[in-house]
mmCIF file of C-alpha atoms (C1' of nucleotides) in Angstrom:
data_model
loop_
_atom_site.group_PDB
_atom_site.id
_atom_site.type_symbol
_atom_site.label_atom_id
_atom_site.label_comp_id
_atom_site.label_asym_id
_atom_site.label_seq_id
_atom_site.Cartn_x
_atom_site.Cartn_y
_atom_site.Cartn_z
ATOM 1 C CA UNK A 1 29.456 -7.191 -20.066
ATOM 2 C CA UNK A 2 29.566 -6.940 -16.371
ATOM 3 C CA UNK A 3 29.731 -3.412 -16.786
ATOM 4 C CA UNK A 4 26.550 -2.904 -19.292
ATOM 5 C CA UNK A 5 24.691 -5.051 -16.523
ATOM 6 C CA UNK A 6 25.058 -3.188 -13.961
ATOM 7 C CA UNK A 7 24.473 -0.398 -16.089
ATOM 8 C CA UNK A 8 21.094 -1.700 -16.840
ATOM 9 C CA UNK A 9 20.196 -2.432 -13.180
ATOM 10 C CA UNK A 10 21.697 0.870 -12.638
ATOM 11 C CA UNK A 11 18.818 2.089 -14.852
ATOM 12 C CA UNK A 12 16.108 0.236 -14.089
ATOM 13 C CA UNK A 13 16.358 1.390 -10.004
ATOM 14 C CA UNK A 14 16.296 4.721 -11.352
ATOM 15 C CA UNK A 15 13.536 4.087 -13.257
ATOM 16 C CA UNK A 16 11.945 2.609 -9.613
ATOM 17 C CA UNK A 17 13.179 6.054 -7.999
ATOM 18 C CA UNK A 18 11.351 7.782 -10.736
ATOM 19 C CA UNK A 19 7.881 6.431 -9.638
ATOM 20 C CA UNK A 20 8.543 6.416 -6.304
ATOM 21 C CA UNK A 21 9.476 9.912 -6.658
ATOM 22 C CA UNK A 22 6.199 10.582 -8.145
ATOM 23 C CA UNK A 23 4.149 8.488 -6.124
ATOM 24 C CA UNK A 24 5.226 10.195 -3.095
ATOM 25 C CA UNK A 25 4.070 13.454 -4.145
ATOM 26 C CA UNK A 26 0.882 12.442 -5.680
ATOM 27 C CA UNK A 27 0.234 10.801 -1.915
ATOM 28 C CA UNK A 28 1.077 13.757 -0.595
ATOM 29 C CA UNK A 29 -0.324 15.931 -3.208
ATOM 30 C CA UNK A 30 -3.769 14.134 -2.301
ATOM 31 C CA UNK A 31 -3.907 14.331 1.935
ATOM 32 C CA UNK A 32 -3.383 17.815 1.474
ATOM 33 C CA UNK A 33 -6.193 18.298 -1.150
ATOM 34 C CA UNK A 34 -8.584 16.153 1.091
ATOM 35 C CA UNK A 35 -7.859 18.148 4.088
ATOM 36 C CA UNK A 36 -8.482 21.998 2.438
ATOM 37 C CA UNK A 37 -11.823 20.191 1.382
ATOM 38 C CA UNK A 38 -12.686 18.824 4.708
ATOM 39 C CA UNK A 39 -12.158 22.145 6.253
ATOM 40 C CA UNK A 40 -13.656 23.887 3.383
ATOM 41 C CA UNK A 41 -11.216 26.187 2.199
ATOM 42 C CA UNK A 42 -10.822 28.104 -1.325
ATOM 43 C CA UNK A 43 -7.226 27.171 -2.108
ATOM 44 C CA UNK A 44 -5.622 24.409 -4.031
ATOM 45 C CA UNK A 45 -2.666 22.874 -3.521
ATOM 46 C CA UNK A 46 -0.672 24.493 -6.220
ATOM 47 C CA UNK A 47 -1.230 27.920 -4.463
ATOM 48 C CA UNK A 48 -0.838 26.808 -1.239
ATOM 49 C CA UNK A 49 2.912 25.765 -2.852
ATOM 50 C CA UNK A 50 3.126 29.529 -4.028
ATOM 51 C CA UNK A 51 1.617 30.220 -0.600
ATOM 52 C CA UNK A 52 4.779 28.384 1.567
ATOM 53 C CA UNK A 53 7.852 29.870 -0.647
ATOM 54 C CA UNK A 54 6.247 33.372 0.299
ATOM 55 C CA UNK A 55 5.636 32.467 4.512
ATOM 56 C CA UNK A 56 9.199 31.836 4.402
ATOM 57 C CA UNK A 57 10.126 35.811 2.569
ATOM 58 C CA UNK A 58 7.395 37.083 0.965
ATOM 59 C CA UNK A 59 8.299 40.671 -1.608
ATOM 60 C CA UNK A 60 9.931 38.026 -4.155
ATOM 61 C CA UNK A 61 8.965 38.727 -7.949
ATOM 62 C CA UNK A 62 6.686 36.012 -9.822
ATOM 63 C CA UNK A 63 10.469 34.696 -11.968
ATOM 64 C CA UNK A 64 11.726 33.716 -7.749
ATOM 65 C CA UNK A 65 8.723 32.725 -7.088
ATOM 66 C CA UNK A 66 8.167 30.186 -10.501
ATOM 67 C CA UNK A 67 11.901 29.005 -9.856
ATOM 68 C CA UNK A 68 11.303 28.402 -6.170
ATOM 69 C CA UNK A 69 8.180 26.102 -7.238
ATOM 70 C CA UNK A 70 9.630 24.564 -10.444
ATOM 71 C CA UNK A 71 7.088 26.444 -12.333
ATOM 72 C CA UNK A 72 6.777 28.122 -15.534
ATOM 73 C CA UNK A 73 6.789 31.893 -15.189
ATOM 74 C CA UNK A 74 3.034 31.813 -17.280
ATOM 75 C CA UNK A 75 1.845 29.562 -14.752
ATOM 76 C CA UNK A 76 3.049 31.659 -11.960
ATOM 77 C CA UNK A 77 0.958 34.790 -13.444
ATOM 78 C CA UNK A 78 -2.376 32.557 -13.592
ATOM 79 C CA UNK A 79 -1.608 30.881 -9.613
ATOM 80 C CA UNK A 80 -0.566 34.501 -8.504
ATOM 81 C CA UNK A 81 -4.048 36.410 -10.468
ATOM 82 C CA UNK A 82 -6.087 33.253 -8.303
ATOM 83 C CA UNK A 83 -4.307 34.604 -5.279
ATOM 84 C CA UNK A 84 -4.922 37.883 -5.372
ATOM 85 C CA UNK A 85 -9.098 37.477 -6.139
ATOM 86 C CA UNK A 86 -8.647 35.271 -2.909
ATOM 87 C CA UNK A 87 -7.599 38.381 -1.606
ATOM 88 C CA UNK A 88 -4.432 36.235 0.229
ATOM 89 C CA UNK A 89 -1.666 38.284 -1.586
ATOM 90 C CA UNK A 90 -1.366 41.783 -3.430
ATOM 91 C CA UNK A 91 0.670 42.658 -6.179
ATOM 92 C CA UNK A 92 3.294 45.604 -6.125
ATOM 93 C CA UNK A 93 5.225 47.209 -8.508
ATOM 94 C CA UNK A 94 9.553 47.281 -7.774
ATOM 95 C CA UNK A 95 9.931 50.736 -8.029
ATOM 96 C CA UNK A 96 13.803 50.178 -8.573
ATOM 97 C CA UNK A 97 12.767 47.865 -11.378
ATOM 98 C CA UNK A 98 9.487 48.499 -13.258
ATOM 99 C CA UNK A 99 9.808 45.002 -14.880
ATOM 100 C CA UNK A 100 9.275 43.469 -11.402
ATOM 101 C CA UNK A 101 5.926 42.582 -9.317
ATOM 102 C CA UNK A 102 6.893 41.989 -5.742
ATOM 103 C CA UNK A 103 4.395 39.715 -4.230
ATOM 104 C CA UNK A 104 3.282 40.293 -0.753
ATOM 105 C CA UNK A 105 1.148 38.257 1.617
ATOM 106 C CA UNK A 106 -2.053 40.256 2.734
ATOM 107 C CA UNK A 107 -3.330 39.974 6.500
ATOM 108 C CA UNK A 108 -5.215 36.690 5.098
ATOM 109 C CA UNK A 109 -2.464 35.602 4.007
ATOM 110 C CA UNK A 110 -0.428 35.662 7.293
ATOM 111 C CA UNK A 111 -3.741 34.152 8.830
ATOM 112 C CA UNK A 112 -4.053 31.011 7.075
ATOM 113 C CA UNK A 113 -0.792 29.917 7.617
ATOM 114 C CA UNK A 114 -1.409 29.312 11.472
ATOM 115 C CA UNK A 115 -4.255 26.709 9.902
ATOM 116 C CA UNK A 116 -2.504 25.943 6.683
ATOM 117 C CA UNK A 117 1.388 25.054 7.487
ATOM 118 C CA UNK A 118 1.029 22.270 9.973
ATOM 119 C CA UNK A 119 -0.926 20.188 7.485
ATOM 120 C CA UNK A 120 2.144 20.815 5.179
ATOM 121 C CA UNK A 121 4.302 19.647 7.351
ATOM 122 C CA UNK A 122 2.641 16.708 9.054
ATOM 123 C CA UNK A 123 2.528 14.714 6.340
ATOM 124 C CA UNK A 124 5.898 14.781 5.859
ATOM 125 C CA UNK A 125 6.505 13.674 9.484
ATOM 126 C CA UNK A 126 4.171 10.403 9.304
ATOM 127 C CA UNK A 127 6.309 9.765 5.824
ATOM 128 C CA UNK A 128 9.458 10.026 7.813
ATOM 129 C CA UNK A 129 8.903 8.847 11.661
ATOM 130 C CA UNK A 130 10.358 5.369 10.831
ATOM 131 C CA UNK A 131 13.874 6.802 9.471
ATOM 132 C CA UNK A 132 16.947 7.551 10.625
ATOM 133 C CA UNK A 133 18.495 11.208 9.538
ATOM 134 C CA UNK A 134 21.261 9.671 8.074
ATOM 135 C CA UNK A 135 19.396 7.914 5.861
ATOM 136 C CA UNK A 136 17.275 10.607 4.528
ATOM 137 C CA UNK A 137 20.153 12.474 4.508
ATOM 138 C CA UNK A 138 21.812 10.198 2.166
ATOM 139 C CA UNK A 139 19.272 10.065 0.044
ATOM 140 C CA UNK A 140 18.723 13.812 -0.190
ATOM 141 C CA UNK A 141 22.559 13.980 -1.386
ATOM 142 C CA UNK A 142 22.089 11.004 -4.167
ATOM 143 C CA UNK A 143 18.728 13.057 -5.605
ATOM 144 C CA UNK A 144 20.921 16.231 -5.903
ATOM 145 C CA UNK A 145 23.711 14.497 -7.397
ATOM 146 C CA UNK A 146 21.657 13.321 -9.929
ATOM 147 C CA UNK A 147 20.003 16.952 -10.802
ATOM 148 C CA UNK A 148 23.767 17.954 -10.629
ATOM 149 C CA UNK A 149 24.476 15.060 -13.261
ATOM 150 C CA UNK A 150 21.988 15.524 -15.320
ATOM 151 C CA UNK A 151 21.913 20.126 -15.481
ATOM 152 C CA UNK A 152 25.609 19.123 -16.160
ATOM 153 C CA UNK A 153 24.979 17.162 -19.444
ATOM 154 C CA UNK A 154 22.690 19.944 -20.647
ATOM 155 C CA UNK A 155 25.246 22.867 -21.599
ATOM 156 C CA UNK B 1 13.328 18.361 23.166
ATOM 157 C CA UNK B 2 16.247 16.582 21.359
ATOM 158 C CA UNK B 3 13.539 14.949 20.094
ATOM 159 C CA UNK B 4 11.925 17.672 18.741
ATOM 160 C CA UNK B 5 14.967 19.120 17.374
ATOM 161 C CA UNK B 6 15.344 16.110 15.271
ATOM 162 C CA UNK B 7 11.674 15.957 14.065
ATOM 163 C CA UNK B 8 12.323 19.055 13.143
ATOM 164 C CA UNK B 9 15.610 18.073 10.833
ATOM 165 C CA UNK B 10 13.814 15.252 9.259
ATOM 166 C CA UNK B 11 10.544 17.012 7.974
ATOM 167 C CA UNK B 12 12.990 19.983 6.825
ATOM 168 C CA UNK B 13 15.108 17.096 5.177
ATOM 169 C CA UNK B 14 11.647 15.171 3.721
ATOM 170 C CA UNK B 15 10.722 19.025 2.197
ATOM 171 C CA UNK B 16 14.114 18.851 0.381
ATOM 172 C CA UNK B 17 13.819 15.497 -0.896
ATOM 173 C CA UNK B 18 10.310 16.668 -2.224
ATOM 174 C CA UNK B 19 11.782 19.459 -3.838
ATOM 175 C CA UNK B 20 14.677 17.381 -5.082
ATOM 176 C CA UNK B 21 12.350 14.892 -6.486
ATOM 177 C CA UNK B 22 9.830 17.385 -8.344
ATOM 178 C CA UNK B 23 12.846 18.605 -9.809
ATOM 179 C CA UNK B 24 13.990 15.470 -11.160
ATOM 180 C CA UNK B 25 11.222 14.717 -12.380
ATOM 181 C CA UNK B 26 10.745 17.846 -14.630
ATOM 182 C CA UNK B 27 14.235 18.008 -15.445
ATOM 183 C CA UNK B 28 14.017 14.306 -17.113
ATOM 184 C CA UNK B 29 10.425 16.020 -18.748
ATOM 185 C CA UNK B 30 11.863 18.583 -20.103
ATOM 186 C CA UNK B 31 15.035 16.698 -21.690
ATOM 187 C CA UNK B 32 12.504 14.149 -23.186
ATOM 188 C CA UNK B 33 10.010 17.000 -24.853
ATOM 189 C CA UNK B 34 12.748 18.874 -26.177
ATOM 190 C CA UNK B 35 14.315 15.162 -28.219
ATOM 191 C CA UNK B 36 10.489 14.780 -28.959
ATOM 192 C CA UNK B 37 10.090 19.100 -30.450
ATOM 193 C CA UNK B 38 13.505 18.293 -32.068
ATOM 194 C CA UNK B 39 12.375 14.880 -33.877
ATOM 195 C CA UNK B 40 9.525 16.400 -35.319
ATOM 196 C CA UNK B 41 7.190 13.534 -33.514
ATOM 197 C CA UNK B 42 3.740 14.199 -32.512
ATOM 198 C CA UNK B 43 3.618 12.892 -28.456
ATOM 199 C CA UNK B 44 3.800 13.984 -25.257
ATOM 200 C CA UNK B 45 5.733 13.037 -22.169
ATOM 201 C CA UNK B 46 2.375 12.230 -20.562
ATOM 202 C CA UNK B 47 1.800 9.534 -23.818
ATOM 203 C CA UNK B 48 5.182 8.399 -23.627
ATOM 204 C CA UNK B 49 4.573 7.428 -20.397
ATOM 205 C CA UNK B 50 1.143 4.997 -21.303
ATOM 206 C CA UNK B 51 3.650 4.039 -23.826
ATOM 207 C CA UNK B 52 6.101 2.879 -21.627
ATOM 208 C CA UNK B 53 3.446 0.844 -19.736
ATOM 209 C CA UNK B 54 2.329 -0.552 -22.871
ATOM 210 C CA UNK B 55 5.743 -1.448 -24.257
ATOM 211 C CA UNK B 56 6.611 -3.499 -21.121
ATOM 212 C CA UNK B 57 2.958 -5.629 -21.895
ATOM 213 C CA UNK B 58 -0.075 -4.582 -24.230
ATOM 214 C CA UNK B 59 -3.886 -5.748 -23.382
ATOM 215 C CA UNK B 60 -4.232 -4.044 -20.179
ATOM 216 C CA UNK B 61 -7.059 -2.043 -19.457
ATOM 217 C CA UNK B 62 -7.662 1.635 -18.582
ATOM 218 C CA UNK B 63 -7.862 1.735 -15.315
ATOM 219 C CA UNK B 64 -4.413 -0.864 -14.765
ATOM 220 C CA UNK B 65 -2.293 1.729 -16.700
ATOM 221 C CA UNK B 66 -3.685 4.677 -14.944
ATOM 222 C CA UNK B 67 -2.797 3.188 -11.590
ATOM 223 C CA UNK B 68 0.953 2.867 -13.063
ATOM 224 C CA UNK B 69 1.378 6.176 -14.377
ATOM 225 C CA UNK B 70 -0.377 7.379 -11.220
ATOM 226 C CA UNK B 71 -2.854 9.362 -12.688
ATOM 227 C CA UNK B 72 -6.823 9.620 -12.738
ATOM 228 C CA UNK B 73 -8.762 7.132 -14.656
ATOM 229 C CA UNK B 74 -10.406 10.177 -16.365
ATOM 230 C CA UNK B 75 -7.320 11.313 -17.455
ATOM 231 C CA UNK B 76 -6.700 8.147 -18.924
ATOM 232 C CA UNK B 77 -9.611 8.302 -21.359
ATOM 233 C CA UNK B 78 -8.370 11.410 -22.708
ATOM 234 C CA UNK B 79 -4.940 10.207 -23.239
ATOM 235 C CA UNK B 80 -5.893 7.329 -25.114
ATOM 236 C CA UNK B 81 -8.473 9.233 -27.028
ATOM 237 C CA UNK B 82 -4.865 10.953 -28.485
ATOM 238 C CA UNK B 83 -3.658 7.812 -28.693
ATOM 239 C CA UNK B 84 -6.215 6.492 -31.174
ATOM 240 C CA UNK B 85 -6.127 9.747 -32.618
ATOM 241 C CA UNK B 86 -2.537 9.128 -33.294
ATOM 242 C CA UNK B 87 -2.726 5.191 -34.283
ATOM 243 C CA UNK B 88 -0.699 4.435 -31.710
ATOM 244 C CA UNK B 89 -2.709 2.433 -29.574
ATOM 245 C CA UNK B 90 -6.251 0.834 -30.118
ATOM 246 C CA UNK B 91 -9.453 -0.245 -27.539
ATOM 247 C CA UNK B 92 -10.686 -3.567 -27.954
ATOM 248 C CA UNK B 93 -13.391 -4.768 -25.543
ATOM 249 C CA UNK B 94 -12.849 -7.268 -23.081
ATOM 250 C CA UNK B 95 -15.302 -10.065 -24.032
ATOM 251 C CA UNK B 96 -15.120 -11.509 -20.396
ATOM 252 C CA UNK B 97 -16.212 -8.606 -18.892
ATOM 253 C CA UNK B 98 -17.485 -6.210 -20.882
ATOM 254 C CA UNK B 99 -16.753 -3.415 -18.689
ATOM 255 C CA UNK B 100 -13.042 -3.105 -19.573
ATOM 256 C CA UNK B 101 -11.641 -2.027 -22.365
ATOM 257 C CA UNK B 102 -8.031 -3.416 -23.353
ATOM 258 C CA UNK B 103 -5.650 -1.474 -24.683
ATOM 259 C CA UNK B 104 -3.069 -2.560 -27.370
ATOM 260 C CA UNK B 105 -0.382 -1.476 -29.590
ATOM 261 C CA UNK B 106 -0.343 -1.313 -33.176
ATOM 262 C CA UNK B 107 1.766 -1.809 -35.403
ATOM 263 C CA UNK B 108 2.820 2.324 -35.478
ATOM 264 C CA UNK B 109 3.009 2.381 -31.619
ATOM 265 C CA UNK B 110 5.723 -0.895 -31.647
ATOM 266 C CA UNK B 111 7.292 1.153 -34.529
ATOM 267 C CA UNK B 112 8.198 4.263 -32.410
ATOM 268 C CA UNK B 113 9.241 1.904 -29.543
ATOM 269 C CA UNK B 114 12.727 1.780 -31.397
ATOM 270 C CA UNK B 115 12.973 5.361 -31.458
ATOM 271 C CA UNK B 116 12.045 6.978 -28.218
ATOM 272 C CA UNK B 117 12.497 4.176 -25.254
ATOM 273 C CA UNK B 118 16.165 4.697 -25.507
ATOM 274 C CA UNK B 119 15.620 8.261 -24.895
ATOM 275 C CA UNK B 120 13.837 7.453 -21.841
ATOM 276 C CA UNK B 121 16.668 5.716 -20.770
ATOM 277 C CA UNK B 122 19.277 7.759 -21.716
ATOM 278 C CA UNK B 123 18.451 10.632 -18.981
ATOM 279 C CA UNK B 124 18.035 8.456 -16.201
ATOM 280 C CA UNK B 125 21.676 6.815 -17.435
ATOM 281 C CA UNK B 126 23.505 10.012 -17.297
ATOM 282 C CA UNK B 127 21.284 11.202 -14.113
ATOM 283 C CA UNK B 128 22.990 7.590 -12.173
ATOM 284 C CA UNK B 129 26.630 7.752 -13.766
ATOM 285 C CA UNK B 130 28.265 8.577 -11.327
ATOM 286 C CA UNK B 131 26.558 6.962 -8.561
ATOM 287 C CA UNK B 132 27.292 3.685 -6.981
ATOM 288 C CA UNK B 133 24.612 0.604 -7.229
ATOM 289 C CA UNK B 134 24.030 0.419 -3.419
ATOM 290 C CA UNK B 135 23.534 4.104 -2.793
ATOM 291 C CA UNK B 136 20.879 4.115 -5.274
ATOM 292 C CA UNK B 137 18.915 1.132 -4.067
ATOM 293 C CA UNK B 138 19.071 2.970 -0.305
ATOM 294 C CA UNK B 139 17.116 5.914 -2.050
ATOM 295 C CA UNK B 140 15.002 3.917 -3.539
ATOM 296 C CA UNK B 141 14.156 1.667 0.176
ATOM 297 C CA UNK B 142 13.836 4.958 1.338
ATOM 298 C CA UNK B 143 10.932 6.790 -0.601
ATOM 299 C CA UNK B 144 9.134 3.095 -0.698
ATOM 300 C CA UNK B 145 9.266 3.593 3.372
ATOM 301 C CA UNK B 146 8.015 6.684 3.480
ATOM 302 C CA UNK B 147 5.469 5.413 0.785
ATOM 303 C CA UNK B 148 4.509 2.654 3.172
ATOM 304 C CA UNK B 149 4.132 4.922 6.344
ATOM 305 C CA UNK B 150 1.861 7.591 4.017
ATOM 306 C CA UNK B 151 -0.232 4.713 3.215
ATOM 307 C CA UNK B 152 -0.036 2.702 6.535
ATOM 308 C CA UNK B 153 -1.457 5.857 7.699
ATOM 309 C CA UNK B 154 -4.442 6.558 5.756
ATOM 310 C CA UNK B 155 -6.028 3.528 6.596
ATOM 311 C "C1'" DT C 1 24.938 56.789 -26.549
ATOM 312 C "C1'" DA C 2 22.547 53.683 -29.888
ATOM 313 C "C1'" DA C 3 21.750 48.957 -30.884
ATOM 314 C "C1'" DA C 4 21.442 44.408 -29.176
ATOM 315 C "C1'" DA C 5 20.706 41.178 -25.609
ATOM 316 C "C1'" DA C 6 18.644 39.855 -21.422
ATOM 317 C "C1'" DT C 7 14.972 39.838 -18.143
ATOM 318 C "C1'" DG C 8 10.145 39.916 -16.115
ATOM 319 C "C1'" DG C 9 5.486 39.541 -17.062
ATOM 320 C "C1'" DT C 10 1.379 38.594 -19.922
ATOM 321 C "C1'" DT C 11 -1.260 36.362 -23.433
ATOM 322 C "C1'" DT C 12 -2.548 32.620 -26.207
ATOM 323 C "C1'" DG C 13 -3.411 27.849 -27.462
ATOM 324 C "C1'" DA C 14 -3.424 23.167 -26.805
ATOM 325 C "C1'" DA C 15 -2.914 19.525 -23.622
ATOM 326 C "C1'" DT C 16 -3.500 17.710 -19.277
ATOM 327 C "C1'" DT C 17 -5.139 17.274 -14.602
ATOM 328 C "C1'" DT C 18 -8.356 16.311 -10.756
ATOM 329 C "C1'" DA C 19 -12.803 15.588 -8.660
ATOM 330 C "C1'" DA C 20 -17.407 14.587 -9.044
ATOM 331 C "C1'" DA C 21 -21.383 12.951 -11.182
ATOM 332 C "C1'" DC C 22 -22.837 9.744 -14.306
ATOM 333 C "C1'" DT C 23 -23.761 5.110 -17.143
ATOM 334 C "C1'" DA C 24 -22.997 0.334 -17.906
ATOM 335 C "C1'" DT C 25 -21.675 -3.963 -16.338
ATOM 336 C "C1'" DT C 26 -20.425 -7.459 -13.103
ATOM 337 C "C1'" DA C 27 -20.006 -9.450 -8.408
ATOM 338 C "C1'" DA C 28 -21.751 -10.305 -3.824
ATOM 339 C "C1'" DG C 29 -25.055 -10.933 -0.265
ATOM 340 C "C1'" DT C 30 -29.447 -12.316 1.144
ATOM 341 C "C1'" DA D 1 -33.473 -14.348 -8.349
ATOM 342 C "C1'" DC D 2 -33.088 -9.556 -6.368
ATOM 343 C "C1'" DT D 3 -30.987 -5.923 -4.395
ATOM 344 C "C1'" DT D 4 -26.862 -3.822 -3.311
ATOM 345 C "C1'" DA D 5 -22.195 -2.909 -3.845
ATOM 346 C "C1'" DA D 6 -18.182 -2.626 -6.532
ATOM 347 C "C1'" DT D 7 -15.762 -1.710 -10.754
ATOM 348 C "C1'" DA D 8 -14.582 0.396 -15.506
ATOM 349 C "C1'" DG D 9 -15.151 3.998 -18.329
ATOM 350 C "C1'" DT D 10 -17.014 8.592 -19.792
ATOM 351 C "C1'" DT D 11 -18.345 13.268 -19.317
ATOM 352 C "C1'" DT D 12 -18.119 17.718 -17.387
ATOM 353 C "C1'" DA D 13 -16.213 21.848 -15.325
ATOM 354 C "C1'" DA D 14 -12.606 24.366 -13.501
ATOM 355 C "C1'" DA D 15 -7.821 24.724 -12.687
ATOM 356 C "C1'" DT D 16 -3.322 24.142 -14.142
ATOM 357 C "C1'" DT D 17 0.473 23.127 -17.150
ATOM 358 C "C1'" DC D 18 4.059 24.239 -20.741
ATOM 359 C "C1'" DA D 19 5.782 26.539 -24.687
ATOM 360 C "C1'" DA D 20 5.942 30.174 -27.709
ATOM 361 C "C1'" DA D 21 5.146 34.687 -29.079
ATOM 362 C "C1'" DC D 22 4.845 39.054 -27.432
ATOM 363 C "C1'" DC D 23 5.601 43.815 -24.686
ATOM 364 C "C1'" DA D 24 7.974 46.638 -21.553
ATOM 365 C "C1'" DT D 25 11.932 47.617 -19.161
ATOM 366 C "C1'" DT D 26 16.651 47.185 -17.961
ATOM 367 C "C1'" DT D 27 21.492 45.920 -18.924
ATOM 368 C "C1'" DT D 28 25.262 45.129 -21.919
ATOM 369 C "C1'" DT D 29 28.135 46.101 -25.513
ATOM 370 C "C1'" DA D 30 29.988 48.047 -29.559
#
DNA sequence: TAAAAATGGTTTGAATTTAAACTATTAAGT
DNA sequence: ACTTAATAGTTTAAATTCAAACCATTTTTA
């Protein structure tokens, strides 16, 4: 008994984690849209997701690129075709394997990120300023214990 | 500068805990939409989750379940629209205020309650197995914080 | 080495999403 | 009461999503 209750509370705050979870991005999600329209620019936030996995390395192949941003591979070719008519990455074929399409940032690219990544990251500083490191820290590790948990199940 | 070191930490910390939580969340998607494909049952995740709303207390109106499945209120008339479709769900108009429209189960969408709301359970059970009560409630303080200082914020 | 399996990318189809503009109704302010 | 503001819902358009089927190209394996 004691143990199904707990259990059930056990449940029910990661239920609450699973909105929060959500509601966090969305929030974030949304001060990032409102600021590319402020400033006028033609990207959305999805690419500009696609956009930050490639200003860390950029020559990954649309697969890295789809795992890197939880996204389906058939997404990935849609974001990466909006890209490329935006002229803010090009498309080149691996020579060592023709299956592969390296993507590389064009010199727009590179240039938007001086406007681009600070927005990214500000947001995530203003979530943050009242927390201790340990604490986020913590909470990273219970997050990935529960992808762990749950990718573990699945074979 | 220690100061800045640790800024840095914590918004390269708050990008990980984004990642972790996107992941989580499509992770538990995924597990639920495969049960669904296997179980030959014509949803989605997204219903599910006005379901879930629903199940918990029936007669609300649009715009009160889109704000707890943090979505758009547009979005919302299309989901119900394939709720109705489905005879899961029906609109009845508020006669108080004519502007709403409530939203309640019938007797189908009680029916299925049976069969999928332990499946929405069951993921976030074997996600918190092996995780101790207290750990998970600090995660949870934690993204409402950062929830709080988003919002503080944007005021 | 030939056949089978795996991998990367595209296409297709249906569902969903957001934002913005819109209508209808109610509430508030004067 | 009258005008204005706020709220609920719909519609529209464009972007995005996933899954599944499909091609092309490697890699594995028998």
């Amino acid at each position: 008994m004691a143990e199904n209750l707990k259990a059930d509370q056990k449940t029910q705050l990661a239920l609450d984690l699973g909105h929060a979870m959500h509601e966090l991005r969305m929030l974030i999600r949304h001060f990032i849209q409102t600021k590319i329209k402020e400033h006028n620019i033609d990207i959305t936030f999805e690419m500009l997701e696609v956009m930050s996995v490639l200003w860390k390395r950029d020559g990954r192949n649309q697969q890295e690129i789809a795992d890197l941003t939880l996204r389906d591979k058939s997404s990935m070719t849609y974001l990466i075709d909006n890209l490329v008519k935006r002229k803010l990455v090009k498309r080149v074929e691996d020579e060592k394997d023709r299956r592969n399409k390296l993507i590389f940032l064009t010199e727009d690219g590179n240039r938007v990120k001086e406007q681009l990544y600070p927005w990214v990251t500000e947001e995530y500083i203003k979530a943050t300023a009242t927390l201790r490191l340990e604490d986020l820290q913590s909470s990273v590790n219970v997050l990935k214990e529960m992808i762990d948990n749950l990718k573990k199940v699945e074979v």
